[in-house]
Coordinates of C-alpha atoms in Angstrom, one line a residue:
M1 CA 97.9 63.9 96.7
A2 CA 101.6 64.0 95.7
V3 CA 103.6 66.6 97.5
N4 CA 104.5 69.3 95.0
K5 CA 104.5 72.9 96.2
D6 CA 104.6 74.1 92.6
W7 CA 101.4 72.2 91.5
W8 CA 99.7 75.5 90.8
R9 CA 102.2 76.6 88.2
G10 CA 100.5 76.0 84.9
A11 CA 97.5 74.3 86.5
V12 CA 94.1 74.2 85.0
I13 CA 91.4 75.2 87.5
Y14 CA 87.7 74.5 87.1
Q15 CA 85.4 77.0 88.8
I16 CA 82.2 75.7 90.4
Y17 CA 79.4 78.0 91.4
P18 CA 77.8 75.6 93.9
R19 CA 74.3 77.0 93.9
S20 CA 74.1 76.1 90.2
Y21 CA 76.1 72.9 89.8
Q22 CA 74.0 70.0 91.0
D23 CA 71.1 69.8 93.4
S24 CA 71.4 66.6 95.4
N25 CA 68.5 67.0 97.8
G26 CA 65.6 68.3 95.7
D27 CA 65.4 71.9 97.0
G28 CA 66.3 73.6 93.6
I29 CA 69.7 74.8 94.9
G30 CA 73.1 73.2 94.2
D31 CA 75.1 71.8 97.1
L32 CA 78.3 70.2 98.2
M33 CA 77.0 66.6 97.8
G34 CA 76.0 67.6 94.3
I35 CA 79.6 68.4 93.6
V36 CA 80.7 65.0 95.0
Q37 CA 78.2 63.4 92.6
R38 CA 79.7 65.2 89.6
L39 CA 83.4 65.0 90.5
P40 CA 84.0 62.1 88.1
Y41 CA 82.9 64.3 85.3
I42 CA 85.2 67.1 86.4
A43 CA 88.1 64.5 86.6
S44 CA 87.3 63.5 83.0
L45 CA 88.1 67.0 81.8
G46 CA 91.7 66.6 83.1
V47 CA 91.8 69.7 85.3
D48 CA 94.2 70.0 88.2
A49 CA 92.0 71.7 90.7
I50 CA 88.5 73.0 91.5
W51 CA 87.7 76.4 92.9
I52 CA 84.4 76.4 94.8
S53 CA 82.6 79.7 95.2
P54 CA 81.5 80.5 98.8
F55 CA 79.4 78.0 100.7
F56 CA 79.9 79.5 104.2
T57 CA 77.1 80.4 106.5
S58 CA 75.5 83.5 105.1
P59 CA 72.2 85.5 104.9
M60 CA 72.8 85.3 101.1
K61 CA 72.2 88.9 100.3
D62 CA 75.1 88.6 97.9
F63 CA 74.8 84.8 97.5
G64 CA 77.5 83.7 99.9
Y65 CA 79.9 86.6 99.4
D66 CA 78.4 88.1 102.6
V67 CA 79.8 85.7 105.3
S68 CA 78.3 85.4 108.8
D69 CA 80.4 82.4 109.9
Y70 CA 83.7 81.7 108.1
C71 CA 84.2 78.3 109.7
D72 CA 80.9 76.5 108.9
V73 CA 78.9 75.4 105.9
D74 CA 75.5 77.1 105.2
P75 CA 72.8 74.5 105.6
M76 CA 71.7 75.3 102.1
F77 CA 74.9 73.7 100.8
G78 CA 75.2 70.9 103.4
S79 CA 77.6 70.4 106.3
L80 CA 81.2 70.3 107.2
A81 CA 81.0 66.5 106.7
D82 CA 79.9 67.1 103.2
F83 CA 82.9 69.4 102.6
D84 CA 85.1 66.6 103.9
A85 CA 83.5 64.3 101.3
V86 CA 84.3 66.8 98.6
V87 CA 87.9 66.9 99.6
E88 CA 88.2 63.1 100.0
T89 CA 86.5 62.4 96.7
A90 CA 88.5 65.0 94.8
H91 CA 91.8 63.9 96.2
R92 CA 91.0 60.3 95.3
L93 CA 90.4 61.5 91.7
G94 CA 93.7 63.5 91.6
I95 CA 92.0 66.9 91.9
R96 CA 93.0 69.6 94.4
V97 CA 90.3 71.7 96.1
M98 CA 90.5 75.5 96.4
I99 CA 87.8 77.5 98.2
D100 CA 86.7 81.1 97.8
L101 CA 87.8 83.2 100.9
V102 CA 86.0 86.5 101.2
L103 CA 88.2 88.4 103.6
S104 CA 87.7 92.0 102.7
H105 CA 84.2 92.2 104.3
T106 CA 81.7 90.2 106.2
S107 CA 77.9 90.1 106.4
D108 CA 76.3 92.6 108.8
Q109 CA 75.0 89.5 110.5
H110 CA 78.5 88.3 111.5
P111 CA 78.9 88.2 115.3
W112 CA 82.1 90.3 114.8
F113 CA 80.1 93.2 113.3
A114 CA 77.3 92.9 116.0
E115 CA 80.0 93.4 118.7
S116 CA 81.7 96.1 116.8
R117 CA 78.6 98.2 116.2
A118 CA 77.3 97.7 119.8
N119 CA 79.4 100.6 121.1
R120 CA 82.8 102.3 120.6
N121 CA 84.5 100.6 123.5
S122 CA 83.9 96.9 122.7
D123 CA 86.9 94.6 122.2
K124 CA 86.0 94.6 118.5
S125 CA 85.2 98.3 118.2
D126 CA 88.0 98.8 115.6
W127 CA 87.4 95.5 113.6
Y128 CA 85.5 97.4 111.0
V129 CA 86.1 100.8 109.3
W130 CA 84.2 103.4 111.3
A131 CA 84.4 107.1 110.8
D132 CA 82.7 110.2 112.2
P133 CA 80.6 112.3 109.9
K134 CA 81.7 115.6 108.5
P135 CA 80.4 118.6 110.5
D136 CA 77.3 118.8 108.2
G137 CA 76.5 115.1 108.9
T138 CA 77.5 113.8 105.5
P139 CA 79.9 110.8 104.9
P140 CA 83.6 111.3 105.8
N141 CA 84.7 111.3 102.1
N142 CA 83.6 110.7 98.6
W143 CA 84.2 107.0 98.3
L144 CA 81.6 105.0 96.3
S145 CA 80.3 101.5 96.5
I146 CA 80.9 99.3 93.5
F147 CA 77.2 98.3 93.9
G148 CA 76.0 101.9 93.6
G149 CA 75.8 104.9 95.8
S150 CA 78.0 106.0 98.7
A151 CA 80.4 103.5 100.3
W152 CA 79.4 104.8 103.7
Q153 CA 76.3 103.8 105.8
W154 CA 75.2 105.6 108.9
D155 CA 74.8 103.5 112.0
A156 CA 72.6 105.0 114.8
R157 CA 74.1 102.8 117.5
R158 CA 77.6 104.3 117.2
E159 CA 76.5 107.5 115.5
Q160 CA 79.2 106.9 113.0
Y161 CA 79.5 105.7 109.4
Y162 CA 80.9 102.3 108.4
L163 CA 82.6 101.5 105.1
H164 CA 81.0 99.1 102.7
N165 CA 82.7 98.8 99.3
F166 CA 79.9 96.5 98.1
L167 CA 76.4 96.1 99.6
V168 CA 75.3 98.0 102.7
S169 CA 75.0 94.6 104.3
Q170 CA 78.7 93.9 103.6
P171 CA 80.7 96.0 106.0
D172 CA 84.4 96.2 105.4
L173 CA 86.9 94.7 107.9
N174 CA 89.7 97.0 109.2
F175 CA 93.0 95.4 108.1
H176 CA 94.9 98.0 110.0
S177 CA 93.9 96.1 113.1
P178 CA 96.4 93.3 113.9
A179 CA 93.6 91.4 115.6
V180 CA 91.6 91.3 112.4
Q181 CA 94.5 89.9 110.4
D182 CA 95.1 87.3 113.1
A183 CA 91.5 86.2 113.1
L184 CA 91.4 85.9 109.3
L185 CA 94.6 83.9 109.3
D186 CA 93.0 81.5 111.8
V187 CA 90.1 81.1 109.2
A188 CA 92.6 80.1 106.6
L189 CA 94.2 77.6 109.0
F190 CA 90.9 76.1 109.8
W191 CA 90.3 75.2 106.1
L192 CA 93.8 74.1 105.5
N193 CA 93.6 71.7 108.4
R194 CA 90.4 70.2 106.8
G195 CA 92.4 69.3 103.7
C196 CA 91.8 72.4 101.5
D197 CA 94.6 72.9 99.0
G198 CA 94.4 76.6 98.5
F199 CA 92.2 79.7 98.1
R200 CA 90.7 82.0 95.6
L201 CA 90.9 85.4 97.3
D202 CA 88.0 87.6 96.6
T203 CA 88.7 91.3 95.9
I204 CA 92.3 90.9 97.2
N205 CA 93.2 94.5 96.5
F206 CA 90.3 95.8 98.6
Y207 CA 91.7 94.5 101.9
M208 CA 93.3 97.7 103.2
H209 CA 92.1 101.3 102.9
D210 CA 93.8 104.7 103.4
A211 CA 93.8 105.4 107.1
E212 CA 93.5 109.1 106.6
L213 CA 90.3 108.6 104.6
R214 CA 91.3 111.0 101.8
D215 CA 89.0 111.6 98.9
N216 CA 89.5 109.8 95.7
P217 CA 90.3 112.2 92.8
P218 CA 88.1 112.2 89.7
L219 CA 89.1 110.1 86.8
P220 CA 89.0 111.8 83.4
K221 CA 86.3 110.5 81.1
E222 CA 88.8 109.3 78.5
M223 CA 90.5 107.1 81.1
R224 CA 87.4 105.3 82.2
N225 CA 86.5 101.7 81.2
A226 CA 83.9 99.1 82.1
N227 CA 86.3 96.3 83.0
I228 CA 85.1 95.8 86.6
A229 CA 81.9 97.9 86.8
P230 CA 79.3 98.6 84.1
S231 CA 79.6 102.0 82.4
V232 CA 76.3 103.2 83.9
N233 CA 77.9 102.9 87.4
P234 CA 79.4 106.2 88.7
Y235 CA 82.1 104.1 90.5
N236 CA 84.0 104.4 87.2
H237 CA 84.2 108.2 87.6
Q238 CA 86.8 108.0 90.4
D239 CA 90.5 107.1 90.5
H240 CA 90.5 104.6 93.3
I241 CA 93.8 105.3 94.9
H242 CA 92.6 105.6 98.5
D243 CA 89.8 103.2 99.1
K244 CA 91.8 100.2 97.9
N245 CA 95.3 99.2 96.6
H246 CA 97.0 100.2 99.8
P247 CA 100.8 99.6 99.7
D248 CA 100.8 97.8 103.0
N249 CA 98.4 95.1 101.7
V250 CA 101.4 93.0 100.7
K251 CA 102.4 92.7 104.4
F252 CA 99.2 90.8 105.1
L253 CA 99.7 88.7 101.9
A254 CA 103.1 87.7 103.1
R255 CA 101.6 86.5 106.4
L256 CA 99.0 84.5 104.6
R257 CA 101.6 82.9 102.3
A258 CA 103.7 82.0 105.3
I259 CA 100.9 79.9 106.9
M260 CA 100.1 78.3 103.6
E261 CA 103.6 77.1 102.8
P262 CA 103.7 74.1 105.2
Y263 CA 100.6 72.7 103.6
G264 CA 101.8 73.1 100.0
A265 CA 98.7 75.3 99.4
A266 CA 98.4 78.0 96.7
A267 CA 96.2 81.0 96.3
V268 CA 94.9 83.0 93.3
G269 CA 93.9 86.6 94.0
E270 CA 91.1 88.5 92.2
V271 CA 92.5 92.0 91.4
G272 CA 89.6 94.4 90.9
D273 CA 91.0 97.6 89.4
A274 CA 90.1 99.1 86.1
Q275 CA 93.3 101.0 85.6
R276 CA 96.1 99.2 87.4
G277 CA 95.0 95.6 87.4
L278 CA 98.0 94.1 85.7
E279 CA 100.4 96.2 87.7
I280 CA 98.9 95.0 90.9
M281 CA 98.8 91.4 89.7
G282 CA 102.6 91.7 89.1
Q283 CA 103.2 93.3 92.5
Y284 CA 101.2 90.7 94.4
T285 CA 102.8 87.7 92.7
A286 CA 106.4 88.8 92.6
G287 CA 109.0 86.8 94.4
T288 CA 108.2 83.7 96.5
D289 CA 106.7 85.2 99.7
L290 CA 103.4 86.7 98.4
M291 CA 100.6 85.1 96.3
Q292 CA 101.3 82.4 93.8
M293 CA 98.7 83.7 91.2
C294 CA 96.4 86.6 90.5
Y295 CA 94.0 87.5 87.8
A296 CA 92.9 90.9 86.5
F297 CA 89.9 91.7 84.2
E298 CA 91.6 92.5 80.9
F299 CA 90.3 89.3 79.3
L300 CA 87.0 89.4 81.3
A301 CA 86.1 92.7 79.7
K302 CA 83.3 93.3 77.2
D303 CA 85.2 94.1 74.1
K304 CA 86.2 91.1 71.9
P305 CA 90.0 90.7 72.0
T306 CA 91.5 91.5 68.6
A307 CA 95.0 90.4 67.8
A308 CA 96.4 93.9 68.6
R309 CA 94.5 93.9 71.9
I310 CA 95.8 90.5 73.0
V311 CA 99.4 91.5 72.1
D312 CA 99.0 94.8 74.0
V313 CA 97.8 93.0 77.1
M314 CA 100.5 90.4 77.1
R315 CA 103.3 93.0 76.5
Q316 CA 101.9 95.0 79.5
V317 CA 102.1 91.8 81.5
D318 CA 105.8 91.3 80.4
E319 CA 106.5 94.9 81.4
V320 CA 104.7 95.1 84.8
A321 CA 104.3 91.5 85.9
G322 CA 107.1 89.6 84.2
D323 CA 108.3 88.2 87.5
G324 CA 104.8 87.3 88.6
W325 CA 102.3 84.6 87.6
A326 CA 98.9 85.3 86.0
C327 CA 95.8 83.1 86.1
W328 CA 94.0 83.6 82.9
A329 CA 90.2 83.3 82.4
F330 CA 87.7 84.4 79.8
S331 CA 84.5 83.7 81.9
N332 CA 83.5 83.5 85.6
H333 CA 80.5 84.1 87.8
D334 CA 80.7 87.9 87.6
V335 CA 80.7 88.5 83.9
V336 CA 78.7 87.7 80.8
R337 CA 79.8 84.4 79.4
H338 CA 82.4 84.9 76.7
A339 CA 80.6 82.9 74.1
T340 CA 78.0 85.7 74.2
R341 CA 80.1 88.6 75.3
W342 CA 82.4 88.3 72.3
D343 CA 79.7 86.8 70.0
L344 CA 81.8 83.7 69.2
P345 CA 80.9 81.0 66.8
A346 CA 81.9 77.4 67.7
G347 CA 85.3 77.9 65.9
G348 CA 86.0 81.0 67.9
Q349 CA 85.3 79.2 71.2
R350 CA 87.7 76.4 70.1
M351 CA 90.4 78.9 69.2
F352 CA 90.1 80.8 72.5
V353 CA 90.4 77.7 74.7
S354 CA 93.4 76.6 72.7
L355 CA 94.9 80.0 73.2
L356 CA 94.1 79.9 77.0
M357 CA 96.0 76.6 77.2
A358 CA 99.0 78.0 75.5
L359 CA 99.5 81.3 77.5
R360 CA 102.1 81.5 80.2
G361 CA 100.4 81.3 83.5
S362 CA 97.7 79.2 85.0
A363 CA 94.2 78.9 83.5
C364 CA 90.7 78.9 84.9
I365 CA 87.6 77.7 83.2
Y366 CA 84.1 78.4 84.5
Q367 CA 81.5 75.7 84.7
G368 CA 79.5 75.4 81.5
E369 CA 82.0 77.2 79.2
E370 CA 83.3 73.7 78.2
L371 CA 79.7 73.2 76.8
G372 CA 79.7 76.6 75.0
L373 CA 76.8 77.8 77.1
P374 CA 75.6 81.3 76.0
E375 CA 74.5 83.9 78.5
A376 CA 71.0 83.3 79.7
D377 CA 68.4 86.0 79.2
V378 CA 66.8 86.1 82.7
A379 CA 63.5 88.0 83.0
F380 CA 63.4 90.8 85.5
E381 CA 60.9 88.9 87.6
D382 CA 63.3 86.0 87.9
L383 CA 66.3 88.1 88.8
Q384 CA 68.1 87.3 92.1
D385 CA 71.3 89.5 91.8
P386 CA 71.0 92.8 93.7
Y387 CA 73.5 94.3 91.4
G388 CA 71.3 93.7 88.3
I389 CA 68.2 94.8 90.1
Q390 CA 69.9 98.1 91.0
F391 CA 71.1 98.9 87.5
W392 CA 68.3 97.3 85.4
P393 CA 67.8 97.4 82.4
E394 CA 71.1 99.0 81.3
F395 CA 73.0 96.4 83.3
K396 CA 71.1 93.1 83.9
G397 CA 73.5 91.8 86.6
R398 CA 75.2 88.5 86.9
D399 CA 72.3 86.0 86.9
G400 CA 72.7 85.2 83.2
C401 CA 76.0 83.5 83.8
R402 CA 74.8 81.8 87.0
T403 CA 72.0 79.7 85.7
P404 CA 72.2 75.9 86.5
M405 CA 74.6 73.6 84.8
V406 CA 72.9 71.4 82.2
W407 CA 73.5 67.7 82.4
D408 CA 70.7 66.1 80.5
R409 CA 68.8 67.1 77.4
D410 CA 65.6 65.3 78.2
N411 CA 64.9 66.9 81.6
H412 CA 63.0 70.2 81.9
H413 CA 65.6 71.4 84.4
G414 CA 68.6 69.9 82.6
G415 CA 69.3 67.2 85.1
F416 CA 70.3 69.9 87.7
S417 CA 67.3 69.4 89.9
A418 CA 63.9 67.5 90.1
V419 CA 62.2 70.8 91.1
R420 CA 62.1 74.4 89.9
P421 CA 65.7 75.7 90.3
W422 CA 66.6 79.0 92.0
L423 CA 67.2 80.4 88.5
P424 CA 65.5 79.0 85.4
V425 CA 67.3 76.7 83.0
P426 CA 67.1 78.3 79.5
S427 CA 65.6 75.9 76.9
E428 CA 68.4 76.8 74.5
H429 CA 70.9 75.3 77.0
L430 CA 69.4 71.8 77.0
G431 CA 70.7 70.9 73.5
L432 CA 74.2 71.8 74.8
S433 CA 74.0 69.5 77.9
V434 CA 76.8 67.2 78.9
A435 CA 74.8 64.1 77.8
A436 CA 74.2 65.6 74.4
Q437 CA 77.9 66.4 73.9
E438 CA 79.3 63.2 75.2
D439 CA 77.5 61.4 72.3
E440 CA 78.9 63.9 69.7
P441 CA 82.7 63.3 68.9
G442 CA 83.0 66.8 67.4
A443 CA 81.4 68.6 70.3
L444 CA 83.1 71.5 72.1
L445 CA 83.3 69.5 75.3
H446 CA 85.7 67.1 73.7
H447 CA 87.8 69.9 72.3
Y448 CA 88.2 71.3 75.9
R449 CA 89.4 67.9 77.0
R450 CA 91.9 67.6 74.2
A451 CA 93.2 71.2 74.7
I452 CA 93.7 70.5 78.5
A453 CA 95.5 67.2 77.7
F454 CA 97.7 68.9 75.1
R455 CA 98.8 71.5 77.6
H456 CA 99.6 68.9 80.2
S457 CA 101.6 66.7 77.7
H458 CA 103.9 69.6 76.8
P459 CA 105.9 71.2 79.6
A460 CA 106.7 74.2 77.4
L461 CA 103.0 75.1 77.5
S462 CA 102.3 74.5 81.1
V463 CA 105.4 75.8 82.8
G464 CA 107.8 77.2 80.1
S465 CA 109.0 80.7 79.4
H466 CA 107.7 82.7 76.5
D467 CA 109.1 85.2 74.1
K468 CA 107.5 88.4 73.1
M469 CA 104.0 87.9 71.6
Q470 CA 103.7 89.5 68.2
A471 CA 100.9 90.0 65.6
Q472 CA 100.8 89.7 61.8
G473 CA 97.4 91.1 60.8
D474 CA 94.8 88.9 62.6
V475 CA 97.4 86.3 63.6
I476 CA 99.1 86.4 67.0
Y477 CA 102.2 84.2 67.6
F478 CA 104.8 83.4 70.2
T479 CA 107.0 80.5 71.4
R480 CA 107.0 78.7 74.7
T481 CA 110.2 77.0 75.9
S482 CA 111.0 74.5 78.6
G483 CA 114.4 72.8 78.6
D484 CA 115.0 71.6 75.0
Q485 CA 111.3 71.8 74.1
T486 CA 110.3 74.9 72.1
I487 CA 106.8 75.2 70.7
L488 CA 105.5 77.8 68.2
C489 CA 102.0 78.9 69.0
A490 CA 100.0 80.9 66.4
F491 CA 96.3 81.8 66.4
N492 CA 94.1 83.4 63.8
V493 CA 92.0 85.6 66.0
S494 CA 89.3 86.3 63.3
E495 CA 86.5 84.7 61.3
T496 CA 88.3 85.3 58.0
P497 CA 91.2 83.3 56.5
S498 CA 94.7 84.6 57.1
D499 CA 98.2 84.0 55.7
F500 CA 101.1 83.9 58.0
N501 CA 104.9 83.8 57.6
P502 CA 106.2 81.7 60.5
P503 CA 109.5 82.6 62.1
A504 CA 112.6 80.9 60.7
G505 CA 113.3 77.4 62.0
D506 CA 112.7 73.7 61.4
W507 CA 109.1 73.3 62.7
V508 CA 107.4 69.9 63.1
P509 CA 103.6 70.2 63.2
I510 CA 101.8 69.0 66.3
G511 CA 98.3 69.5 67.7
A512 CA 96.4 67.8 64.9
E513 CA 93.7 66.9 67.5
L514 CA 93.2 70.7 68.0
G515 CA 92.8 71.4 64.2
S516 CA 96.4 72.7 64.0
A517 CA 97.4 74.1 60.6
H518 CA 100.5 72.8 58.7
I519 CA 103.1 74.9 57.0
S520 CA 102.5 74.7 53.3
A521 CA 105.0 74.1 50.5
D522 CA 105.4 77.8 50.0
G523 CA 106.7 78.1 53.6
K524 CA 103.6 79.9 54.8
L525 CA 100.7 79.0 57.1
H526 CA 97.3 79.5 55.4
F527 CA 94.9 79.7 58.3
G528 CA 91.2 79.1 58.0
P529 CA 88.8 81.1 60.2
W530 CA 89.8 80.8 63.9
Q531 CA 92.4 78.2 63.1
V532 CA 95.5 77.6 65.3
C533 CA 98.9 76.2 64.7
F534 CA 101.3 74.4 67.1
A535 CA 104.7 73.3 65.9
L536 CA 107.7 71.8 67.7
K537 CA 111.2 73.1 67.0
R538 CA 113.5 70.3 65.8

């Protein structure tokens, strides 16, 4: 791979949920060699990197986000040799490999936790967040788990509570301990030395907690939203100023960046905060010594983005994260697929990926969105996600976006596996398979390829600056500039036709392959539903 420490800037990253990508050994579960098998397809999309969700040794209570050994591959997914094959094959195809590091917590089966909970005097006694009960035996404060209930679990061995921001089986590490930070940096080095090109950092703002364990204040009802937790979850009732978002978190991020620099590696952090996500994104990506990229949940939220909403978000980004770098996504493994979440027709899906490829920042697409897969309706008896089981039926969990990738239309399991998969393949997905769309020139898959190629062929779109985004009715517009290249980007964010007065200038139409509108003789753009316009300033 060419040495370019800025490879991440403007990159298009393809997220792989390995359990559901390709089963290579006939057990119904995707694995690393399945990824190797499908890397030529990923290369055909034109993406710069892949992000692989966790494949580390784990009891799988949260499907790999509960790690019991950071430096090995769970046998379910293969072996370290299989990971090496992923890296070698990806690099040969010009694709970088990012892996999902889950540093804020481990599994309760991790040897570190076993030693920490054994007694209060072990070498790792302070590696997790332990606290004495209140005099009446109740937890030390009011912190809540994002998966429901108290964030504190009583442990009879130490006669103390331990903190778990997620499942009870996911105890939080204590980042106030230098030894913990050192151990986690060693984990990062282990994977960098195996050829990994960077990391997606799970729950990056959860690393460090308030050492005084102060209560979170209540959050007024009018300030609540369901950006990171469903509305039925009481987690949304608190202002999370003490259980996460600690100001000293950036000191650890600086240490992590320092060990990544010699490798030319990059990281994208997941910022899980319903009120301050964009602000934290800006803080964590400012300058050159913290994280390269972060993403918040503004465009992963339930409500369909209107023109006004998109402009509002991007102006907030300019205000609080103008010196940082976002990584934008509309779907991932934690949210309802955006084709369903926003009830998008085919034209809407085309418009939104064209917009994604025009925004300042990097872009992440989630496996299957290039096929237009809708959210699967998974029956309760087939559910695997503990989050969905906990809040069913008001919140059905995350299994609907995690069903297997569909490769073939003629196979009952979509070409994913020869046996019954860990989650069922919806019959309505089979007609949207890769094979079906490869044979159809007008398919969404080909539009994704064209949109990615269009971004890469115009430096203004991939790495350029942008002016202030504005809206005229349902049309949003802005310009991107790099050197002497300036491109007008305009999007009709609606299913109804719209007329638009473009800014003054001599604009040459480009992007015909994306259905770009042309300026008419009357000097206006007459957009069809969901239509876009790209024009180059002469």
